[in-house]
CSV table of C-alpha atoms and ligand atoms in Angstrom, one decimal:
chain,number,residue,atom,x,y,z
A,1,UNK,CA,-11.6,27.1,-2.3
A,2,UNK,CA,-12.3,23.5,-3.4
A,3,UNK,CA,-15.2,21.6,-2.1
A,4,UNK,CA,-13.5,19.3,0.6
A,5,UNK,CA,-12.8,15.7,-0.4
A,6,UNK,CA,-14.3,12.9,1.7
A,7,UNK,CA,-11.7,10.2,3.3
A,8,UNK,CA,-12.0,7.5,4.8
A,9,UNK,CA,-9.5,6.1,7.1
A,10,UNK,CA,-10.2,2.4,9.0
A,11,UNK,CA,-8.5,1.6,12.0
A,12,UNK,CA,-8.4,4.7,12.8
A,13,UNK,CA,-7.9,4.2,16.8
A,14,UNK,CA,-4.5,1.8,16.0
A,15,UNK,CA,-1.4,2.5,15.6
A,16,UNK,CA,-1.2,2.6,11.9
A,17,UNK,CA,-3.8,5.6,12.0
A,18,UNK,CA,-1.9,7.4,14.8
A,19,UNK,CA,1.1,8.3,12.7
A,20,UNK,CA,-0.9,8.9,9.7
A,21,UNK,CA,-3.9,11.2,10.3
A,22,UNK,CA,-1.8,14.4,10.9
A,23,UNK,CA,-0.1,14.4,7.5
A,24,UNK,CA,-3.7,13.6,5.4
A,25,UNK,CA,-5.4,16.2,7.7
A,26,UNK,CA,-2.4,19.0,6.9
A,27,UNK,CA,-2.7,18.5,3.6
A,28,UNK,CA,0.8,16.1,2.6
A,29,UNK,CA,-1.5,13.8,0.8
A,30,UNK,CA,-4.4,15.3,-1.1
A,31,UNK,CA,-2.6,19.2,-1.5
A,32,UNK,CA,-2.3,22.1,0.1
A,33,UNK,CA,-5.3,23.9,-0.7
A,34,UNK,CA,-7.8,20.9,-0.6
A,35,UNK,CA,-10.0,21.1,2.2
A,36,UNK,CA,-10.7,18.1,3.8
A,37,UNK,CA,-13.7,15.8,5.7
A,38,UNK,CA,-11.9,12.9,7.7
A,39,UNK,CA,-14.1,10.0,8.3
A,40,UNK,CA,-12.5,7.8,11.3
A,41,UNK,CA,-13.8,3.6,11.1
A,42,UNK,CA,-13.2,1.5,14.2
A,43,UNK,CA,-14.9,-1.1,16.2
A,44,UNK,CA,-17.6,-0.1,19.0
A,45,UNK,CA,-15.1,-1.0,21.4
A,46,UNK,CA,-12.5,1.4,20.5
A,47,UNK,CA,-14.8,4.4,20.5
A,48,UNK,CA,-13.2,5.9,23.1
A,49,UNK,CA,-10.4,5.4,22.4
A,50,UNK,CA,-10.5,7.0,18.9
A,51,UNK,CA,-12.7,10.1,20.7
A,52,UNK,CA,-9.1,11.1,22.0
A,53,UNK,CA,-7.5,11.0,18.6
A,54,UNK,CA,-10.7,13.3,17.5
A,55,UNK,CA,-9.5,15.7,20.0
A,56,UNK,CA,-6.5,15.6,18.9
A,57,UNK,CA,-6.9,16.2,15.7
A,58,UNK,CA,-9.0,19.3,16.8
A,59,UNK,CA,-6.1,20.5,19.2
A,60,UNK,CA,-3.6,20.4,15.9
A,61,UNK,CA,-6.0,23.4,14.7
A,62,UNK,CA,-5.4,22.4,11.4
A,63,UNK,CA,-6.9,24.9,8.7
A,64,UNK,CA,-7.7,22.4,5.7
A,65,UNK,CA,-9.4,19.8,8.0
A,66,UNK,CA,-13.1,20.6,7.8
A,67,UNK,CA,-15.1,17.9,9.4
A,68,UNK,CA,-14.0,14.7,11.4
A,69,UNK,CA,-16.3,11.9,11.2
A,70,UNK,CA,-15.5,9.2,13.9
A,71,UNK,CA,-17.5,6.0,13.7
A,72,UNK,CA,-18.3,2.5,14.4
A,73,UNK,CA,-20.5,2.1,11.6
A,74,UNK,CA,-20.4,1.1,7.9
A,75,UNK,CA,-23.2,3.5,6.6
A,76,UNK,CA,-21.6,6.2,8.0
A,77,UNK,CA,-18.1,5.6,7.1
A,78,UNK,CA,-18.9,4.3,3.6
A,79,UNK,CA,-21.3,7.5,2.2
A,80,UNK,CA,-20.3,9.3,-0.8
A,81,UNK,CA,-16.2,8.3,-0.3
A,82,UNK,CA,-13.7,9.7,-2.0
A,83,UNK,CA,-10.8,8.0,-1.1
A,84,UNK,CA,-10.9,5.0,1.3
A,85,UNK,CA,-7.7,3.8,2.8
A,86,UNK,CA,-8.6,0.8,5.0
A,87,UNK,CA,-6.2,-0.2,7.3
A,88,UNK,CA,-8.3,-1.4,10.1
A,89,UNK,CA,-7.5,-5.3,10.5
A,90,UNK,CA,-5.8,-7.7,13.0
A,91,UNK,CA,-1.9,-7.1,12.8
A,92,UNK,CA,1.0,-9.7,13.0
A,93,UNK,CA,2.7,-10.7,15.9
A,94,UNK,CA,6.3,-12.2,16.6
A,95,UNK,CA,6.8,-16.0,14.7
A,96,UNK,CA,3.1,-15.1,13.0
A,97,UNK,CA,3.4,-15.4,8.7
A,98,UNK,CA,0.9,-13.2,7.1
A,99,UNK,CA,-1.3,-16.3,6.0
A,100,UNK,CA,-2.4,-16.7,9.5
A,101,UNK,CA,-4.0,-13.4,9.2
A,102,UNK,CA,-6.0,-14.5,6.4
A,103,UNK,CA,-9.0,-16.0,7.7
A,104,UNK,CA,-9.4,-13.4,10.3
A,105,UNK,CA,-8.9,-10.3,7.9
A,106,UNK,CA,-10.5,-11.2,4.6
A,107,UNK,CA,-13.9,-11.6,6.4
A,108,UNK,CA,-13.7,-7.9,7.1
A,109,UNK,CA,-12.8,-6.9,3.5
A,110,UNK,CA,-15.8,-8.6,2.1
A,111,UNK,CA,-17.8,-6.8,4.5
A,112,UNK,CA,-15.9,-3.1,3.6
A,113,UNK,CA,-16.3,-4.2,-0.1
A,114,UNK,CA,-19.5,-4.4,-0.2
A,115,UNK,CA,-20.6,-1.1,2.3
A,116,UNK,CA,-18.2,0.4,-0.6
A,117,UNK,CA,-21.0,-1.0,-2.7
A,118,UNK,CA,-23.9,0.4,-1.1
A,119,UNK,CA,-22.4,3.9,0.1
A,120,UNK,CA,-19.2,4.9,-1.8
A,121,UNK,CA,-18.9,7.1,-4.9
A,122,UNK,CA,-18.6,5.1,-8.0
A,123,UNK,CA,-15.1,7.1,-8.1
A,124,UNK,CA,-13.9,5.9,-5.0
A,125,UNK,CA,-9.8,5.3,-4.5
A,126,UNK,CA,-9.6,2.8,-2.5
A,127,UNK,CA,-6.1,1.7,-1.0
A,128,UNK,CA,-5.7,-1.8,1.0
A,129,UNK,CA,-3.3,-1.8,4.0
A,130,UNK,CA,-4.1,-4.2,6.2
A,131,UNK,CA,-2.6,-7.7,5.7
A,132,UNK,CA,-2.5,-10.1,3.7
A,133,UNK,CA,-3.1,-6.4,2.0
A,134,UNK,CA,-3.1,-8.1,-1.6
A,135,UNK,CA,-5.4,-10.8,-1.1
A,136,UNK,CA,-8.0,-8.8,0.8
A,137,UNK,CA,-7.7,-5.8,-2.1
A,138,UNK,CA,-8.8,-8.5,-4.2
A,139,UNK,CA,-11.5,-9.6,-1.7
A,140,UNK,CA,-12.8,-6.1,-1.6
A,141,UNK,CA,-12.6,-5.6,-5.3
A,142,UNK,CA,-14.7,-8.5,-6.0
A,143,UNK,CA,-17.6,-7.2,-3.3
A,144,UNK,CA,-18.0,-3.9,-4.9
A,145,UNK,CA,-18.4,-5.0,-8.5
A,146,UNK,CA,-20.2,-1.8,-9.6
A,147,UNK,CA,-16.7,0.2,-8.5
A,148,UNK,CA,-14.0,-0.3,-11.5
A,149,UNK,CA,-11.3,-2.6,-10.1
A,150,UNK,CA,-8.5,-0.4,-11.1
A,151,UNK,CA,-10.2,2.0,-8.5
A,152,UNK,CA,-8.5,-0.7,-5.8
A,153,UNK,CA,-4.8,-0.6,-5.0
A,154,UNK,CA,-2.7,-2.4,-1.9
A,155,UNK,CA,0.3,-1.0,-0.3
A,156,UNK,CA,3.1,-2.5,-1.6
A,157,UNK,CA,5.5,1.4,-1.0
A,158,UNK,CA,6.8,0.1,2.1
A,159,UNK,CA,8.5,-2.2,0.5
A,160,UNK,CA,9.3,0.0,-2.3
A,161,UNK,CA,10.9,2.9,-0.5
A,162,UNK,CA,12.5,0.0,2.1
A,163,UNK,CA,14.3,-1.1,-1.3
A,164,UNK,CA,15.5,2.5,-2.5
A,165,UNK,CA,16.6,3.2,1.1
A,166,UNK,CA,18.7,0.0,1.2
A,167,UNK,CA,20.7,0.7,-2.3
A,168,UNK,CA,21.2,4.6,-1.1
A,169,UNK,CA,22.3,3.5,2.4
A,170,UNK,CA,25.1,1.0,0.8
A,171,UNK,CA,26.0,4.3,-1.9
A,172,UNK,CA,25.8,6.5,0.7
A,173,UNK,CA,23.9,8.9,-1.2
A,174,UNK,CA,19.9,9.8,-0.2
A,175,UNK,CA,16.8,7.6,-0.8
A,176,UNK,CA,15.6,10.5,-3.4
A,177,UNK,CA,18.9,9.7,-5.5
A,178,UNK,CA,17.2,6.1,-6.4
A,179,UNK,CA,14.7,5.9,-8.3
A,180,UNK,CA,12.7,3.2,-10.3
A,181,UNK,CA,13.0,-0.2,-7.7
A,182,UNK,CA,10.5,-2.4,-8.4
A,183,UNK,CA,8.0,-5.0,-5.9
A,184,UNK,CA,6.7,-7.5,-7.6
A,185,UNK,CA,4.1,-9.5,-6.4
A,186,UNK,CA,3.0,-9.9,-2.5
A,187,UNK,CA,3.9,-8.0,0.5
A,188,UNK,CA,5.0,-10.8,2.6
A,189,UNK,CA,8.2,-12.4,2.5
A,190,UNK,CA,7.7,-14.5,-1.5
A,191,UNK,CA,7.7,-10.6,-2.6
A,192,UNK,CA,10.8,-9.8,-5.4
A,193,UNK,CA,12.6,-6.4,-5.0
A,194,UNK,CA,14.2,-6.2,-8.1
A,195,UNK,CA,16.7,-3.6,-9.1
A,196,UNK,CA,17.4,-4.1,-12.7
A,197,UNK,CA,15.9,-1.5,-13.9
A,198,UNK,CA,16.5,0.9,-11.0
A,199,UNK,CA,18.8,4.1,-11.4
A,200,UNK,CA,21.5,5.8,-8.8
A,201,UNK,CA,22.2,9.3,-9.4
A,202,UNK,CA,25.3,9.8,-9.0
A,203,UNK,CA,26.6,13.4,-8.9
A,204,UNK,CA,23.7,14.3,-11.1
A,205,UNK,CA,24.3,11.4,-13.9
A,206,UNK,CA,21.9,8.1,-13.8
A,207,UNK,CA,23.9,4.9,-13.5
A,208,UNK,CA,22.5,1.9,-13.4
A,209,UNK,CA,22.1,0.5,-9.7
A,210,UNK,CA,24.6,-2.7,-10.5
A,211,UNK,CA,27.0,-0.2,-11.8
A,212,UNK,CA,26.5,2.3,-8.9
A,213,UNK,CA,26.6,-0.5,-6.0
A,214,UNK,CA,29.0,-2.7,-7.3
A,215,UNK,CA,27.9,-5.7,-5.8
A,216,UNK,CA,26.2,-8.1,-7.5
A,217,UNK,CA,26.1,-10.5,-4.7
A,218,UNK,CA,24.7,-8.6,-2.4
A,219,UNK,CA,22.1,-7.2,-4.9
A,220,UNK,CA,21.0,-10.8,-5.8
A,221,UNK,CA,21.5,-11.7,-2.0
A,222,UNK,CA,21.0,-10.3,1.3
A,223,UNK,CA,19.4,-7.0,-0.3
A,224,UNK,CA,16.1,-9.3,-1.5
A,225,UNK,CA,16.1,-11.2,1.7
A,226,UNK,CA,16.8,-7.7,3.9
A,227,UNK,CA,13.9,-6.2,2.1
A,228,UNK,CA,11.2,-9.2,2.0
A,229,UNK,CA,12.2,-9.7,6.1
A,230,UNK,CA,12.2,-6.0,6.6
A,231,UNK,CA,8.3,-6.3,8.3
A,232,UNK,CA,9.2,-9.3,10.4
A,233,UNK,CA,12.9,-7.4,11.2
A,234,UNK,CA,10.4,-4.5,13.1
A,235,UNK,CA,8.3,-6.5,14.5
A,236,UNK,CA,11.1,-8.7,16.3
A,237,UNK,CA,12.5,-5.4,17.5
A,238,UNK,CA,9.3,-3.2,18.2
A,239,UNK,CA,7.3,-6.1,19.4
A,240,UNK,CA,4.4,-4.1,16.9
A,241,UNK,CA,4.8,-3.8,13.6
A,242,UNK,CA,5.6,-1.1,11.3
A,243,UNK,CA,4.1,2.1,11.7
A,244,UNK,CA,5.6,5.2,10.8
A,245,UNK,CA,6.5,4.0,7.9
A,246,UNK,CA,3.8,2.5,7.0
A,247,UNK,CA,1.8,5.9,7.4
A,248,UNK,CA,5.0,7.4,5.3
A,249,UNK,CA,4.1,4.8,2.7
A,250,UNK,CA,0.8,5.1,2.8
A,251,UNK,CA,1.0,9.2,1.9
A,252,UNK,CA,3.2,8.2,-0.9
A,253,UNK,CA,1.1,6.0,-2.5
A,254,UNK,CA,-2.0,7.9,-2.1
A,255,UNK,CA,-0.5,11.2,-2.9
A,256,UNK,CA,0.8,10.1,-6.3
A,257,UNK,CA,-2.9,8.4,-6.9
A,258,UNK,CA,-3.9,12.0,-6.7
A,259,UNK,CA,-1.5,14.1,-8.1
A,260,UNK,CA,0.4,11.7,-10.7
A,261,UNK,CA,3.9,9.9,-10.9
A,262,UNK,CA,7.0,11.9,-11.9
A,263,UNK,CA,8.2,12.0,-15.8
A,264,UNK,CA,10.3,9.1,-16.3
A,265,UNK,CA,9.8,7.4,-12.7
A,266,UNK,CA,7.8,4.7,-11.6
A,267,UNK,CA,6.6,3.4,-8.6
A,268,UNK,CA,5.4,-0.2,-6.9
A,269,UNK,CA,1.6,-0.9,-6.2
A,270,UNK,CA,-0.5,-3.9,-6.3
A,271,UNK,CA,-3.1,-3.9,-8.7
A,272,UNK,CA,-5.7,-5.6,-10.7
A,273,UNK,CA,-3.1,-8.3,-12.6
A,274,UNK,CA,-5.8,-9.2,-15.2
A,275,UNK,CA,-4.2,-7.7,-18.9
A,276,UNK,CA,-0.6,-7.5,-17.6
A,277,UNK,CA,1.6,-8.4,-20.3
A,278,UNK,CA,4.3,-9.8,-17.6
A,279,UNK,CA,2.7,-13.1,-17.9
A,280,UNK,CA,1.5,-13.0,-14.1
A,281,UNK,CA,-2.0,-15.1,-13.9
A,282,UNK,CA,-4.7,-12.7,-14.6
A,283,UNK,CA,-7.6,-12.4,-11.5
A,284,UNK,CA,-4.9,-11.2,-8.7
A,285,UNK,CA,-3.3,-8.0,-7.2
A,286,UNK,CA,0.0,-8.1,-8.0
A,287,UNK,CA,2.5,-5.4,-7.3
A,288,UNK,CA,4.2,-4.2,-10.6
A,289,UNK,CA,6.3,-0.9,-11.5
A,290,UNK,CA,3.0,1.7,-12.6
A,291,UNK,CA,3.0,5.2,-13.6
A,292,UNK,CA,0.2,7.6,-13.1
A,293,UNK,CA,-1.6,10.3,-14.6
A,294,UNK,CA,-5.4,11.6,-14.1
A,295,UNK,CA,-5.6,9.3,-11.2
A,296,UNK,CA,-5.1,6.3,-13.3
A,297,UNK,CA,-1.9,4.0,-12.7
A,298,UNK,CA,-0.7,2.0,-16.1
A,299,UNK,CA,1.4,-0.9,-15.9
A,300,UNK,CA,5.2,-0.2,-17.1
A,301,UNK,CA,5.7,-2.3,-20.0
A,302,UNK,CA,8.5,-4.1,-21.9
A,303,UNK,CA,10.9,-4.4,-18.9
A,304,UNK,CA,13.7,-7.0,-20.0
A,305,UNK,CA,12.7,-10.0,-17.3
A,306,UNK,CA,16.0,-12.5,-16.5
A,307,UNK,CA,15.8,-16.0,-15.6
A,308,UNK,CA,16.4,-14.9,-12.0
A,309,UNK,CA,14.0,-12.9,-12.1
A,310,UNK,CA,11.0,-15.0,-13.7
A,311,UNK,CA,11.6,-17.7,-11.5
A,312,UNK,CA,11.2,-15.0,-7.9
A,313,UNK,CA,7.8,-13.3,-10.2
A,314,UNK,CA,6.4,-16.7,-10.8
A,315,UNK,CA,7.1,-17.7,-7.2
A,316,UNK,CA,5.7,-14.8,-5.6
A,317,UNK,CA,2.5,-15.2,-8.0
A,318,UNK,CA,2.2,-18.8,-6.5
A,319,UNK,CA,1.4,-17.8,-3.4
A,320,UNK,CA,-1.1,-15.1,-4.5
A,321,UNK,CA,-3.0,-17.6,-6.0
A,322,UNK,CA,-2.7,-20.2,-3.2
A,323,UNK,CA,-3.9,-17.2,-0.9
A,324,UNK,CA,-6.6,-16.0,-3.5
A,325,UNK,CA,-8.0,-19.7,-3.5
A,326,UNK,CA,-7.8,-19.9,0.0
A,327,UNK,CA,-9.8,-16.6,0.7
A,328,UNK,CA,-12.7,-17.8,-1.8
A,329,UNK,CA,-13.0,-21.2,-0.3
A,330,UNK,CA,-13.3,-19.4,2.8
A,331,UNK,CA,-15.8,-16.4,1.9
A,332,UNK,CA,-17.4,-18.0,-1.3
A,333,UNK,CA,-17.0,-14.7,-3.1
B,1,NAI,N1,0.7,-3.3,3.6
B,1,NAI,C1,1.7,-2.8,4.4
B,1,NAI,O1,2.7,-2.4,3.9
B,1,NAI,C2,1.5,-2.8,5.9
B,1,NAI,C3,0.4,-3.4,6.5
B,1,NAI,N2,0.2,-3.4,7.8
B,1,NAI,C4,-1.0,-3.9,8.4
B,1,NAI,O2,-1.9,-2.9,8.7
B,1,NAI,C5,-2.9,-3.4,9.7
B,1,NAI,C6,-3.0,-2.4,10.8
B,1,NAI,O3,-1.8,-2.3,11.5
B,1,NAI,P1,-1.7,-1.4,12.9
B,1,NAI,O4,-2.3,-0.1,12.7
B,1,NAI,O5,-0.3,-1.6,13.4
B,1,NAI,O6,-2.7,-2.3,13.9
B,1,NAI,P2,-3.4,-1.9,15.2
B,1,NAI,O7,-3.8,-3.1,15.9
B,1,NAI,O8,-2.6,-0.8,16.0
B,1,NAI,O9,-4.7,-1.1,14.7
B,1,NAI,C7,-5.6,-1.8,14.0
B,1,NAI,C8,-7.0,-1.1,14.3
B,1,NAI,O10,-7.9,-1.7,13.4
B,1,NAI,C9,-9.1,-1.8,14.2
B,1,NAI,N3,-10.0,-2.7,13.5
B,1,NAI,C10,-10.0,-4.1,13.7
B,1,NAI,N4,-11.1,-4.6,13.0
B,1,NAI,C11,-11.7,-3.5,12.3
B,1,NAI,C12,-12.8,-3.4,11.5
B,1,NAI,N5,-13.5,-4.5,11.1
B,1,NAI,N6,-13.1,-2.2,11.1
B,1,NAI,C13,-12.5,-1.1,11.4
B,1,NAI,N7,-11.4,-1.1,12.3
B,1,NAI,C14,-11.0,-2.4,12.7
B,1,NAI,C15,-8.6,-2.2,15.5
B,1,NAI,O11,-9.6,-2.0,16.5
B,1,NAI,C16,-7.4,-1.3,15.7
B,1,NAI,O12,-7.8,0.0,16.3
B,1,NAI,C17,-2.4,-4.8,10.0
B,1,NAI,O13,-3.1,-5.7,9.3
B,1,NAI,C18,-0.9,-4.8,9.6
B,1,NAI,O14,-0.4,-6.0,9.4
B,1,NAI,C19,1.2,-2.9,8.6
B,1,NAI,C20,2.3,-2.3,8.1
B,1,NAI,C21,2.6,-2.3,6.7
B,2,AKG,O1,4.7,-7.8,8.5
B,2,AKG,C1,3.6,-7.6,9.0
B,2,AKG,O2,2.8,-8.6,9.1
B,2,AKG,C2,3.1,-6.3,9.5
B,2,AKG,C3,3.8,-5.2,9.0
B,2,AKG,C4,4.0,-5.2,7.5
B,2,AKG,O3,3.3,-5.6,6.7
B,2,AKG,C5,5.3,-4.7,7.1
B,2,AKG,O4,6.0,-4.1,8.0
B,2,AKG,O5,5.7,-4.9,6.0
């Protein structure tokens, strides 16, 4: 059997981490024969609390998961990494927009970029959860500078699969009959689901989704704004924010980081913008439709872009450059 990969999960006592753990630990994520070491990250103060997720763990008896690792401190958690999915950060509350998180967050994702520095492998996969996720991917891209930046994603399949779930629910067909939705740009509420260039299978033909829903007002309407609200919708309701499916998301993403995208499918993340031939300013993470193969995403390219849909890219972009700027002046990274 393989040599068991190293992960890294941060935040691993919150809620997040609860509904996420099992599935990397049995093997959803990384495969079914790869053995696993979980490393756990969380603040001295939660050490006790994430001691009962580590018996947990061991009470699931779980034959891939080797070794668990729990923590409160960067050397540890860092070492010789794999994959790092840090999700460890303040979350939103009720009437809170994500920029009030960013002074509070992005000081901890200079810190984790630059342990990633000192301890990770050079190979490391690292996926940015916590919010603003985009701006403080960027943060910890710019503190590890010897780690490539398109080794740094942010999670921007929430959003994604809230999208594909939204045209299926109004076909009444599954989520897996809808593919290629796009998320451009942040996760927070500027983000653009778009659906252009997204297809409905429809018994077993792909149409395309404005044909298949037959709405076009509702496509260029309350589907955006039911999408981009779709975080603050849970948290209104849940009084916490999304979690299990955020940890669904989460799998999704870092599964097809390991094992590759799907012939003739993409999928949303936010990555290194610098290149992109969408015309999105260079020096962000941006989400944009991305295929993968040998654990290396590529940007789609030569999507027909609309007016409409210029004006909600550039718009979105905005406010990842207000955020970027705002995180520098900050952190002086
Ligand atoms: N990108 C996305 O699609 C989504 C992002 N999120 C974000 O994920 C983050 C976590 O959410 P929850 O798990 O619900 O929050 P939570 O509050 O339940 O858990 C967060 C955990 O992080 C820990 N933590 C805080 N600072 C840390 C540090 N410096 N190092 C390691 N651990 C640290 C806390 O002690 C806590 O255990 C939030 O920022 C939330 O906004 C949530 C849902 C979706
Ligand atoms: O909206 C938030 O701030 C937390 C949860 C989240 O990012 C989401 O559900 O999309």
């Amino acid at each position: 059997m393989a040599e068991p990969v190293r992960v890294l999960v941060t935040g691993a006592a919150g809620q997040i981490a609860y509904s996420l753990l099992y599935s990397i630990a049995k093997g959803d994520v990384f495969g079914k024969d790869q053995p696993i070491a979980l490393v756990l990250l969380d603040i001295a103060p939660m050490m006790p609390v994430l001691e009962g997720v580590v018996m947990e763990l061991q009470d699931c008896a779980l034959p891939l998961l080797r070794e668990v690792i729990p923590t409160d401190k960067g050397e540890v958690a860092f070492k010789d990494l794999d994959a790092a999915i840090l999700v460890g950060s303040m979350p939103r509350r009720d009437g809170m927009e994500r920029k009030d998180l960013l002074k509070a967050n992005v000081a901890i994702f200079k810190s984790q970029g630059e342990s990633l520095e000192k301890y990770a492998k050079k190979t490391v996969k690292v996926l940015v959860v916590g919010n603003p996720a985009n701006t403080n991917c960027l943060i910890a891209a710019k503190s590890a500078p010897s780690i490539p930046k398109e080794n740094f994603s942010c999670l921007t399949r929430l959003d994604h699969n809230r999208a594909s779930s939204q045209v299926a629910m109004r076909c009444g067909i599954s989520a897996e009959f809808v593919k290629n939705v796009i998320i451009w740009g942040n996760h927070s509420s500027t983000q653009y689901p778009d659906v252009h260039h997204c297809k409905v299978n429809k018994q077993g033909k792909d149409v395309a989704c404005f044909d298949a829903v037959k709405d076009e007002a509702w496509l260029k309407g309350d589907f955006i704004s039911t999408v981009q609200q779709r975080g603050a919708a849970v948290i209104k309701a849940r009084k916490l924010s999304s979690a299990m499916s955020a940890a669904k998301a989460i799998c999704d993403h870092m599964r097809d980081i390991w094992t590759g995208t799907q012939e003739g499918n993409f999928i949303s993340m936010g990555v290194y913008s610098t290149g992109n031939s969408y015309g999105v300013p260079e020096d962000l993470i941006y989400s944009f439709p991305v295929t993968i193969k040998d654990k290396t995403w590529k940007i789609v390219d030569g999507l027909a872009i609309n007016d409409f849909s210029r004006a909600k890219m550039d718009a979105t972009a905005a406010e990842l450059v207000e955020e970027r700027d705002t995180a520098v002046s900050f952190l002086g990274v």
